[in-house]
Amino acid sequence: MQFLIEKSGFRNDINGLRAWAVISVVLFHFLVPGFSGGFVGVDIFFVISGFLMTGIITQGLVEQKFSFSRFYLARAVRIVPALVVLVLSLLVWAWFYLPTPDYQGLAGHARYALVFWSNVEFASADSYFAANSHENWLLHTWSLSVEWQFYILFPLLLVLIAKFTNARLHVLFYSLIALVVLSLSYSIWLSPREPTAAFYLLSTRAWEMAAGGVAYFVYVSNWRRVVERPLTLYTGWLLLGLSFTTLNSDLSWPGAWALLPVVGTVLVLLANQSQSILTKPRLFQWLGDRSYSIYLWHWPFAVWLYYIGQLGNPWYLAVGIAVSILAGHLSYWWVEQPVRRSFKELSGRLRFVAVMVPLVMVLAMSLVIRNVVFDGRMPTEVERIAAEAENRNPRGDACRQSMSELHEPCIYGGERLGAIVIGDSHAAALVRSVEAALPNDGLHVLDWTMSACPTIRNLRHSQRHSSRFLCPEFVDYAIEQSSQLPPEVPLLVVNRISNYLHGEPQKQEPEIYLSEPAATYTVERAQELISGFKDTVCTFAQHRPVYVLEPVAEMPVDVPEFMSRKLHFNGEIERVSISISEYEQRHKLALEAMHELTVECNVKLLAPTAVLCDEENCWGDKDGLPVYFDDDHLNERGGRLLLTEFRKMFSDASSDESADGNEE
């Protein structure tokens, strides 16, 4: 295999390919039918980036004039100015339109976008495909972060290999093949186990860019005449067409399925057919020139339609797509092009200053917004409603047990143990309300809570290694400690149990199990978990009085966000609710199991529906203010409404003591 490294000129087939990539992403994000796999546009961008960057670096190495500083600065000039303008525009616009929690959330995401760390931040958050992803104004910047991290590490890798191999191109070529194999293998392994992390991280995306690098070496080799033909082009576009229309967000991504768009893109690049009707026409060239700016600007418009509840409206979608393209054109015309022209006249040092100063200024602005509350921006009632999203247990995050390392449990209150609360994040949300229900100030609540950990012994997780799923160890610890603590102290069990039994609409594959992993939420699996739950609760009941809180109603939307946005944009409050029949249907198995516990091991039940629901509906607010901080966790206001229920734990104990005294 022989290589002929030469400076390549502009290729309109690559520019046209960019057009297809950005349009597929835009149509996917605006939920246009027929583009269920439009998210692969990002994969196409990654392959193109790997192809072009490999060419730039390799040419510099062959000519012995590669410069890290010039390479990094060129990438910064290409990416940073338009990104800074987008972030600044959003922060200024949001000052007038977003309630404080949303505004500060935007600022928090802005800081990660500006330092190209979004992908790492989002890797531990919600899935890219989750419904609430449309609330993150800068979610799409994750791909820029991946690319920038690639830009930093990739030249270091190639230069290091070249240094120790005397710049032998064969070694660089085979090294890239090895990188493809390693990263792809890791991606295939991780995608079904930790899909969110696999989607966002460079380690599972590097193979796509390395595949572009492999394509570059084939393109400049004597194999070029074998692959540079129409058949290669048609095969590549067939694979890309299948990717756009048949792939969907239910697949583990970017696992083996990502080979479809990646191989398709590689084939189109190798075909080098500049006259193709799919890329040569002026429209595709126009869109390709503006693809970066269109990508930057389209997502905020999609989020805006989601905010105002019009993302599914065809007329709004048409306007949103058109405005996205217009905004991309203006960004290209007013930012990208002037920057390129003017920066040619500047020295390298001045270019660096001209790029960094605006970035640092907007970054500082985002940090200030993130940490300072500016009163008076929004109508008072809008801010009051939105603020209920932050009205939660201030010690909740610190006191909940970690899945990777157990710590000393927190206590809330006085010196003597008065109650124990065990469960998942629903329990953590209510600890302070149980504290408020204690009979006197000298007592405290012991916090035994862990997010996503139902009170079930011997639980296992299908997508996590045992060292990263300490739920079973935590439940065993709680059982052991319970047997040693004063037996008169009541224990309250709180779990979002129906979620573990039935899942959520966007999560089709269950993760936790007892005996065998399951591909779907079956009745048999639910019954097994119910049996494990009852067994665990009855074990606790051997040592002390046990109370179980019946399920808290799960609302269809994030209550503070929905109510504050409706009031702000529509001028009136719209309440959130679910019907009693919906509640009973969702929690039928859980409620049956809990009532069986009252007979099997003398457990007593507390009913949130007694105060949060009426005869027809369960409500997300009380007197116009949310009682949830999201769609399913009660905030402090909601927890305080349950005080009468929680006090039953202590009035029952007093009644039992009185009865014992009368018997004596």
XYZ file of C-alpha atoms in Angstrom:
664
model
C 0.000 0.000 0.000
C 1.548 3.299 -1.131
C 0.580 6.783 0.041
C 0.798 10.051 -1.842
C 0.170 12.896 0.625
C -0.734 16.056 -1.227
C -2.569 19.218 -0.377
C -6.207 18.683 -1.282
C -8.515 21.448 -2.422
C -12.150 22.178 -1.657
C -14.467 19.220 -2.244
C -18.078 20.109 -2.939
C -19.146 16.519 -2.245
C -17.986 16.956 1.369
C -19.760 20.297 1.574
C -22.958 18.726 0.238
C -22.600 15.878 2.703
C -22.516 18.456 5.496
C -25.821 19.807 4.183
C -27.457 16.396 4.466
C -26.012 15.924 7.940
C -27.351 19.186 9.330
C -30.770 18.912 7.676
C -31.227 15.375 8.994
C -30.464 16.577 12.525
C -32.788 19.573 12.175
C -35.680 17.470 10.918
C -35.129 14.919 13.686
C -35.090 17.561 16.416
C -38.253 19.170 15.058
C -39.881 15.715 15.121
C -40.591 15.658 11.378
C -42.007 12.230 10.375
C -39.760 10.047 8.248
C -36.507 11.117 9.896
C -36.502 8.882 12.971
C -32.779 8.339 12.437
C -31.901 11.955 11.713
C -29.676 12.075 14.775
C -27.033 10.211 12.721
C -26.212 13.563 11.135
C -23.874 14.104 14.070
C -22.117 10.818 13.277
C -21.650 12.042 9.709
C -20.070 15.248 10.994
C -17.701 13.214 13.175
C -16.501 11.096 10.239
C -15.983 14.187 8.056
C -14.072 15.855 10.883
C -11.804 12.835 11.274
C -11.163 12.766 7.511
C -10.245 16.441 7.274
C -8.225 16.669 10.503
C -6.199 13.587 9.599
C -5.352 15.247 6.298
C -4.264 18.505 7.926
C -2.116 16.794 10.564
C -0.581 14.238 8.203
C 0.354 16.854 5.619
C 2.036 18.882 8.351
C 3.967 15.847 9.572
C 5.118 14.853 6.086
C 6.243 18.412 5.340
C 7.745 18.662 8.867
C 5.937 21.893 9.605
C 3.007 20.817 11.761
C 2.343 23.318 14.558
C 0.114 22.556 17.527
C -0.540 26.232 18.161
C -1.597 26.916 14.558
C -3.760 23.807 14.514
C -5.574 24.602 17.774
C -5.965 28.276 16.897
C -7.431 27.443 13.486
C -10.000 25.167 15.123
C -10.840 27.840 17.717
C -11.330 30.503 15.037
C -13.678 28.113 13.234
C -15.777 27.106 16.242
C -15.613 29.639 19.080
C -16.932 32.965 17.669
C -20.281 31.620 16.447
C -20.708 29.614 19.661
C -19.998 32.666 21.808
C -22.537 34.721 19.860
C -25.159 31.997 20.278
C -24.599 31.699 24.041
C -24.550 35.473 24.536
C -27.755 35.858 22.521
C -29.512 33.194 24.582
C -28.398 34.710 27.894
C -29.608 38.169 26.868
C -32.914 36.896 25.471
C -33.536 34.675 28.492
C -33.205 37.662 30.826
C -36.596 38.824 29.573
C -38.354 35.492 29.091
C -37.148 32.728 31.438
C -38.039 32.357 35.124
C -35.060 32.249 37.483
C -34.624 28.432 37.767
C -34.720 28.086 33.965
C -32.438 31.090 33.505
C -29.869 29.809 35.961
C -30.100 26.356 34.413
C -29.302 27.871 31.018
C -26.328 29.735 32.497
C -25.081 26.522 34.079
C -25.169 24.730 30.752
C -23.564 27.747 29.051
C -20.420 27.478 31.148
C -19.976 23.831 30.161
C -20.593 24.635 26.492
C -18.011 27.418 26.490
C -15.291 25.222 27.994
C -16.289 22.281 25.764
C -17.274 20.008 28.634
C -21.000 19.635 27.870
C -20.752 16.007 26.848
C -19.186 14.981 30.169
C -21.790 16.937 32.130
C -24.700 15.456 30.182
C -23.298 11.920 30.386
C -24.543 11.698 33.971
C -27.889 13.394 33.243
C -30.974 12.351 31.310
C -30.879 10.521 28.020
C -30.397 12.582 24.859
C -33.634 11.036 23.594
C -35.693 11.685 26.743
C -38.691 13.990 26.407
C -37.246 16.522 28.850
C -34.111 16.910 26.732
C -36.070 19.606 24.911
C -35.778 21.758 28.039
C -31.991 22.060 27.721
C -31.233 25.034 25.480
C -27.621 23.972 24.879
C -27.948 20.196 24.760
C -26.654 20.126 21.184
C -23.293 21.564 22.244
C -22.317 18.105 23.482
C -21.111 17.283 19.967
C -18.922 20.400 19.863
C -17.349 19.280 23.132
C -16.635 15.844 21.693
C -15.062 17.400 18.603
C -12.933 19.816 20.604
C -11.686 17.045 22.865
C -10.844 15.107 19.710
C -9.006 18.131 18.305
C -6.907 18.331 21.454
C -5.964 14.660 21.725
C -5.843 13.492 18.118
C -2.805 15.530 16.947
C -0.991 14.571 20.135
C -1.563 10.908 19.315
C -0.474 11.177 15.692
C 2.585 13.299 16.472
C 3.638 10.881 19.207
C 3.295 7.875 16.893
C 5.149 9.706 14.117
C 7.962 10.635 16.458
C 8.650 7.050 17.490
C 8.193 5.579 13.994
C 10.004 8.207 11.939
C 6.687 9.397 10.497
C 5.983 6.112 8.737
C 2.543 6.499 7.196
C 1.802 2.768 7.324
C 2.130 2.864 11.102
C -0.197 5.857 11.358
C -2.717 4.077 9.136
C -2.700 0.847 11.155
C -2.762 2.815 14.402
C -5.999 4.449 13.291
C -7.450 1.060 12.411
C -6.537 -0.136 15.909
C -8.213 2.954 17.403
C -11.383 2.206 15.420
C -11.432 -1.389 16.661
C -10.799 -0.478 20.313
C -13.229 2.429 20.520
C -15.942 0.620 18.540
C -15.610 -2.452 20.751
C -15.938 -0.304 23.858
C -18.921 1.488 22.332
C -20.670 -1.801 21.558
C -19.997 -3.033 25.089
C -21.013 0.151 26.928
C -24.033 1.255 24.872
C -26.527 -1.286 26.295
C -25.068 -1.021 29.806
C -24.815 2.754 30.244
C -26.539 4.204 27.184
C -26.426 7.844 28.250
C -22.690 7.821 28.947
C -22.023 5.857 25.772
C -23.925 8.401 23.704
C -22.015 11.449 24.946
C -18.421 10.460 25.704
C -15.408 10.788 23.425
C -14.205 7.289 24.278
C -17.253 5.761 22.564
C -17.259 8.278 19.705
C -13.546 8.336 18.854
C -13.902 5.404 16.442
C -16.212 7.448 14.219
C -13.614 10.185 13.788
C -10.824 7.615 13.509
C -12.869 5.942 10.744
C -12.680 9.246 8.890
C -8.924 9.145 9.393
C -8.734 5.636 7.950
C -10.787 6.857 4.978
C -8.274 9.655 4.427
C -5.346 7.252 4.227
C -7.238 5.043 1.778
C -8.114 8.148 -0.237
C -4.430 9.154 -0.617
C -3.224 5.603 -1.276
C -2.960 3.504 -4.400
C -6.306 1.935 -3.380
C -7.973 5.177 -4.379
C -8.547 4.088 -7.971
C -10.346 0.967 -6.681
C -12.901 2.826 -4.547
C -13.253 6.112 -6.432
C -16.240 5.132 -8.549
C -20.042 5.604 -8.716
C -20.818 2.197 -7.172
C -19.038 3.250 -3.983
C -21.091 6.443 -3.936
C -24.425 4.666 -4.462
C -23.660 2.127 -1.752
C -22.702 4.892 0.670
C -25.855 6.885 0.027
C -27.989 3.756 0.337
C -26.570 3.189 3.807
C -27.100 6.832 4.738
C -30.667 6.788 3.436
C -31.426 3.706 5.508
C -29.866 5.415 8.519
C -32.023 8.538 8.172
C -35.296 6.666 7.747
C -35.084 3.327 9.581
C -32.919 3.857 12.657
C -34.584 5.226 15.779
C -33.906 6.346 19.331
C -34.831 2.962 20.826
C -31.519 1.514 19.612
C -28.392 1.396 21.771
C -26.294 4.192 20.341
C -23.535 4.495 19.180
C -23.069 0.727 19.283
C -22.896 -1.572 16.286
C -25.851 0.183 14.609
C -23.707 3.298 14.177
C -21.667 1.361 11.620
C -24.476 2.016 9.158
C -24.048 5.825 8.861
C -20.306 5.711 9.555
C -19.571 3.215 6.780
C -21.981 5.068 4.505
C -20.146 8.359 5.100
C -16.759 6.719 4.572
C -17.901 5.321 1.226
C -19.238 8.685 0.054
C -15.914 10.319 1.012
C -13.915 7.646 -0.808
C -16.102 7.831 -3.914
C -15.021 11.479 -4.425
C -17.844 12.114 -6.903
C -17.973 15.898 -7.158
C -20.731 15.855 -9.800
C -23.227 13.873 -7.734
C -26.756 15.218 -7.920
C -27.049 14.591 -4.165
C -24.306 17.071 -3.273
C -23.440 19.344 -6.231
C -26.647 21.458 -6.585
C -26.383 25.016 -5.328
C -28.907 24.443 -2.528
C -26.768 21.701 -0.967
C -23.649 23.824 -1.307
C -25.428 26.781 0.283
C -26.623 24.655 3.201
C -23.226 22.995 3.546
C -21.480 26.369 3.860
C -23.876 27.304 6.655
C -24.156 23.870 8.265
C -22.267 24.782 11.433
C -24.292 27.911 12.129
C -27.567 26.175 11.253
C -26.653 23.400 13.679
C -25.923 25.956 16.403
C -29.154 27.891 16.002
C -31.779 25.254 15.175
C -31.908 23.594 18.597
C -32.919 26.687 20.645
C -35.863 27.202 18.282
C -36.909 23.566 18.769
C -36.685 24.070 22.546
C -38.774 27.228 22.268
C -41.538 25.350 20.467
C -41.425 22.749 23.227
C -41.681 25.495 25.863
C -44.821 26.947 24.333
C -46.327 23.528 23.637
C -46.221 23.747 19.829
C -43.498 21.247 18.916
C -46.071 18.970 17.296
C -47.862 21.723 15.378
C -47.018 21.450 11.625
C -47.295 25.203 11.019
C -45.044 26.051 13.926
C -42.585 23.368 12.797
C -42.392 24.847 9.312
C -41.760 28.305 10.739
C -39.249 26.935 13.265
C -37.218 25.161 10.577
C -37.303 28.200 8.296
C -36.217 30.540 11.098
C -33.445 28.123 12.078
C -32.035 28.213 8.552
C -32.386 32.007 8.428
C -30.596 32.372 11.780
C -27.864 30.039 10.546
C -27.483 32.141 7.405
C -27.211 35.366 9.429
C -24.664 33.762 11.757
C -22.643 32.618 8.750
C -22.867 36.016 7.061
C -22.369 38.236 10.125
C -20.077 36.090 12.300
C -18.306 33.252 10.505
C -17.357 35.072 7.305
C -16.250 38.401 8.876
C -14.177 36.532 11.452
C -12.381 34.522 8.782
C -11.677 37.582 6.676
C -10.546 39.864 9.484
C -8.477 37.255 11.287
C -6.326 36.714 8.208
C -4.831 40.155 8.842
C -3.948 39.393 12.483
C -0.891 37.725 13.929
C -1.284 34.414 15.744
C -1.082 36.102 19.140
C -3.744 38.679 18.274
C -5.989 35.951 16.878
C -5.709 34.103 20.163
C -6.608 37.241 22.130
C -9.491 38.045 19.788
C -10.934 34.553 20.289
C -10.343 34.209 24.014
C -11.441 37.619 25.308
C -15.101 37.335 24.166
C -15.213 33.706 25.298
C -13.936 34.563 28.791
C -16.305 37.520 29.079
C -19.384 35.464 28.186
C -18.155 32.650 30.439
C -17.872 35.119 33.340
C -21.353 36.390 32.537
C -22.764 32.853 32.698
C -21.047 32.205 36.034
C -22.551 35.368 37.530
C -26.049 34.491 36.299
C -25.683 30.936 37.606
C -24.851 32.091 41.128
C -26.751 35.366 41.584
C -30.531 35.769 41.829
C -31.744 38.910 40.072
C -35.058 39.983 41.549
C -37.664 41.793 39.532
C -36.982 40.272 36.099
C -40.221 38.318 35.964
C -43.718 38.948 37.327
C -43.771 38.067 41.026
C -46.316 35.270 40.685
C -44.337 33.607 37.899
C -41.207 33.633 40.034
C -43.114 32.322 43.071
C -44.360 29.333 41.113
C -41.010 28.662 39.439
C -39.195 28.908 42.783
C -41.053 25.863 44.064
C -38.701 23.801 41.877
C -35.935 24.748 44.341
C -38.090 24.337 47.450
C -36.625 20.973 48.326
C -34.594 19.327 51.056
C -31.356 21.387 51.037
C -29.418 18.427 52.443
C -30.980 15.888 50.108
C -28.113 15.535 47.644
C -25.443 15.330 50.331
C -27.345 12.968 52.603
C -28.519 10.418 50.042
C -26.232 7.430 49.834
C -24.031 7.145 46.751
C -24.258 4.164 44.403
C -20.462 3.937 44.385
C -19.585 4.565 48.047
C -21.648 4.348 51.236
C -21.228 7.049 53.868
C -22.377 7.724 57.420
C -26.152 8.369 57.426
C -27.385 11.891 58.140
C -29.583 12.791 61.068
C -32.188 15.576 61.152
C -33.114 17.053 64.523
C -32.137 16.511 68.177
C -29.978 14.005 70.022
C -32.315 11.019 70.442
C -33.548 8.782 67.650
C -37.231 9.428 66.965
C -37.859 7.927 63.512
C -36.135 6.291 60.553
C -36.879 7.016 56.898
C -35.738 4.492 54.292
C -36.214 4.482 50.546
C -35.222 6.170 47.293
C -35.258 9.830 46.213
C -38.973 10.037 47.059
C -38.023 9.258 50.654
C -35.162 11.787 50.605
C -37.636 14.475 49.534
C -39.754 13.882 52.658
C -37.179 13.493 55.445
C -37.537 17.073 56.660
C -41.309 16.758 56.750
C -40.980 13.673 58.953
C -38.624 15.716 61.143
C -41.298 18.420 61.434
C -43.783 15.755 62.575
C -41.611 14.537 65.487
C -43.302 14.905 68.910
C -40.532 17.091 70.371
C -37.314 18.912 69.460
C -35.093 16.443 71.279
C -35.730 13.718 68.688
C -34.158 13.214 65.264
C -34.845 11.381 62.013
C -32.277 8.921 60.691
C -31.877 9.246 56.901
C -31.493 5.911 55.104
C -32.073 6.972 51.511
C -30.435 6.187 48.173
C -31.646 7.386 44.777
C -32.978 4.661 42.466
C -32.724 2.103 45.269
C -36.074 0.521 46.192
C -36.334 -1.188 49.544
C -35.802 -4.677 48.172
C -33.108 -7.117 49.267
C -30.705 -8.825 46.820
C -31.538 -6.488 43.975
C -29.302 -6.488 40.892
C -28.769 -4.072 38.005
C -28.450 -5.230 34.410
C -26.378 -2.264 33.209
C -24.011 -1.619 36.082
C -21.095 -3.491 37.531
C -21.726 -4.587 41.122
C -19.150 -2.095 42.434
C -21.262 0.712 40.953
C -24.599 -0.549 42.274
C -24.459 -0.590 46.056
C -28.214 -0.735 46.567
C -28.200 -4.362 47.829
C -25.337 -3.642 50.244
C -27.189 -0.580 51.507
C -30.437 -2.479 52.139
C -28.513 -5.238 53.960
C -26.785 -2.583 56.068
C -30.138 -1.021 56.957
C -31.615 -4.383 57.992
C -28.620 -5.146 60.201
C -28.666 -1.700 61.819
C -32.423 -1.874 62.337
C -32.036 -5.015 64.439
C -29.700 -3.130 66.799
C -31.553 0.174 67.220
C -34.272 0.810 69.851
C -37.282 -1.303 68.812
C -39.904 1.302 69.659
C -38.658 3.721 66.993
C -40.923 3.692 63.905
C -39.531 3.192 60.401
C -41.142 4.824 57.369
C -40.680 3.172 53.938
C -41.074 5.462 50.901
C -40.437 4.342 47.318
C -41.507 5.197 43.811
C -42.336 1.519 43.644
C -44.576 1.537 40.557
C -41.769 3.004 38.476
C -39.626 -0.046 39.245
C -42.529 -2.338 38.395
C -43.808 -0.696 35.219
C -41.169 1.807 34.065
C -41.724 5.005 32.124
C -42.795 5.535 28.495
C -39.272 6.533 27.357
C -37.576 3.676 29.203
C -38.681 0.401 27.672
C -36.006 -1.934 29.049
C -36.008 -2.583 32.813
C -32.666 -2.285 34.573
C -33.207 -3.860 37.991
C -34.110 -7.474 38.683
C -33.897 -10.215 41.297
C -33.369 -13.546 39.549
C -32.988 -12.916 35.792
C -32.720 -9.744 33.677
C -35.828 -8.996 31.634
C -36.159 -7.359 28.233
C -39.567 -5.858 29.011
C -41.723 -4.942 31.989
C -43.579 -8.235 32.370
C -46.185 -9.149 34.981
C -43.935 -11.985 36.174
C -41.037 -9.616 36.785
C -43.297 -7.173 38.638
C -44.666 -9.943 40.859
C -41.140 -11.058 41.711
C -40.173 -7.523 42.740
C -43.390 -7.198 44.751
C -42.545 -10.419 46.575
C -39.048 -9.108 47.310
C -40.442 -5.795 48.534
C -42.905 -7.474 50.885
C -40.240 -9.824 52.216
C -37.865 -6.923 52.924
C -40.493 -4.752 54.610
C -41.635 -7.669 56.777
C -38.019 -8.231 57.832
C -37.881 -4.659 59.105
C -41.233 -5.213 60.834
C -39.644 -7.957 62.967
C -37.618 -5.287 64.753
C -39.919 -2.250 65.014
C -43.174 -0.591 63.922
C -43.125 -0.110 60.149
C -45.140 2.386 58.142
C -45.325 2.451 54.349
C -46.290 5.567 52.410
C -48.621 4.704 49.575
C -47.459 5.937 46.143
C -47.295 9.652 45.503
C -49.211 10.568 42.347
C -46.945 11.031 39.320
C -47.811 14.107 37.284
C -47.611 14.130 33.459
C -45.250 17.158 33.392
C -42.759 19.015 35.575
C -45.239 20.979 37.692
C -43.317 24.213 38.546
C -41.971 24.528 35.006
C -45.351 23.903 33.378
C -47.306 26.226 35.647
C -44.779 29.080 35.563
C -44.401 28.898 31.783
C -48.149 28.792 31.181
C -48.658 31.809 33.435
C -45.778 33.717 31.835
C -46.554 32.981 28.200
C -50.355 32.577 28.296
C -51.188 34.971 31.107
C -53.079 32.493 33.267
C -52.359 29.606 35.609
C -53.080 26.142 34.277
C -53.239 23.417 36.928
C -51.647 19.995 36.560
C -53.473 16.843 37.617
C -54.150 13.186 36.978
C -57.454 11.463 37.576
C -58.048 9.104 40.485
C -58.702 6.327 37.984
C -55.282 6.960 36.355
C -53.654 6.904 39.789
C -55.327 3.641 40.750
C -54.482 2.000 37.434
C -50.807 3.031 37.612
C -50.376 1.866 41.218
C -52.739 -1.126 41.321
C -50.036 -3.754 42.007
C -48.203 -1.574 44.508
C -51.344 -0.721 46.468
C -52.428 -4.362 46.568
C -49.019 -5.394 47.907
C -49.027 -2.661 50.537
C -52.469 -3.665 51.798
C -51.312 -7.281 51.964
C -48.444 -6.124 54.209
C -50.939 -4.813 56.749
C -52.175 -8.378 57.218
C -48.947 -10.318 56.738
C -46.684 -8.357 59.106
C -48.794 -5.675 60.773
C -47.446 -2.827 58.647
C -49.466 0.387 58.724
C -50.120 2.537 55.670
C -50.031 6.309 55.254
C -52.023 7.789 52.370
C -50.776 10.881 50.502
C -53.979 10.824 48.475
C -55.858 11.809 51.616
C -54.481 15.345 51.345
C -53.190 15.639 47.746
C -56.282 14.327 45.955
C -60.002 14.909 45.936
C -62.746 12.545 44.797
C -61.834 12.938 41.117
C -58.217 14.097 40.733
C -54.779 14.254 42.296
C -53.382 17.771 41.951
C -49.903 19.131 41.381
C -50.551 22.316 43.331
C -52.236 23.636 46.444
C -53.725 27.141 46.445
C -51.989 27.951 43.157
C -48.474 26.926 44.199
C -46.803 23.642 43.142
C -46.431 20.861 45.703
C -43.886 19.062 43.487
C -40.378 20.158 42.514
C -40.581 18.155 39.275
C -43.156 15.681 37.977
C -43.075 13.074 40.737
C -41.106 14.317 43.801
C -42.960 16.317 46.443
C -41.270 19.573 47.386
C -41.118 20.927 50.933
C -44.566 22.481 50.557
C -46.011 19.156 49.442
C -44.228 17.290 52.213
C -45.652 19.619 54.856
C -49.155 18.749 53.649
C -48.463 15.175 54.802
C -47.705 16.144 58.404
C -51.041 14.816 59.616
C -50.204 11.444 58.067
C -46.648 11.362 59.443
C -47.831 12.263 62.955
C -49.821 9.040 62.979
C -46.534 7.193 63.467
C -46.074 8.883 66.815
C -49.717 9.058 67.919
C -49.970 5.300 67.280
C -46.935 4.755 69.511
C -48.492 6.861 72.275
C -51.752 4.923 71.974
C -49.885 1.618 72.221
C -48.061 2.790 75.367
C -51.340 3.892 76.922
C -52.917 0.569 76.101
C -49.987 -1.280 77.669
C -50.317 0.851 80.810
C -54.037 0.102 81.088
C -53.376 -3.602 80.732
C -50.887 -3.470 83.592
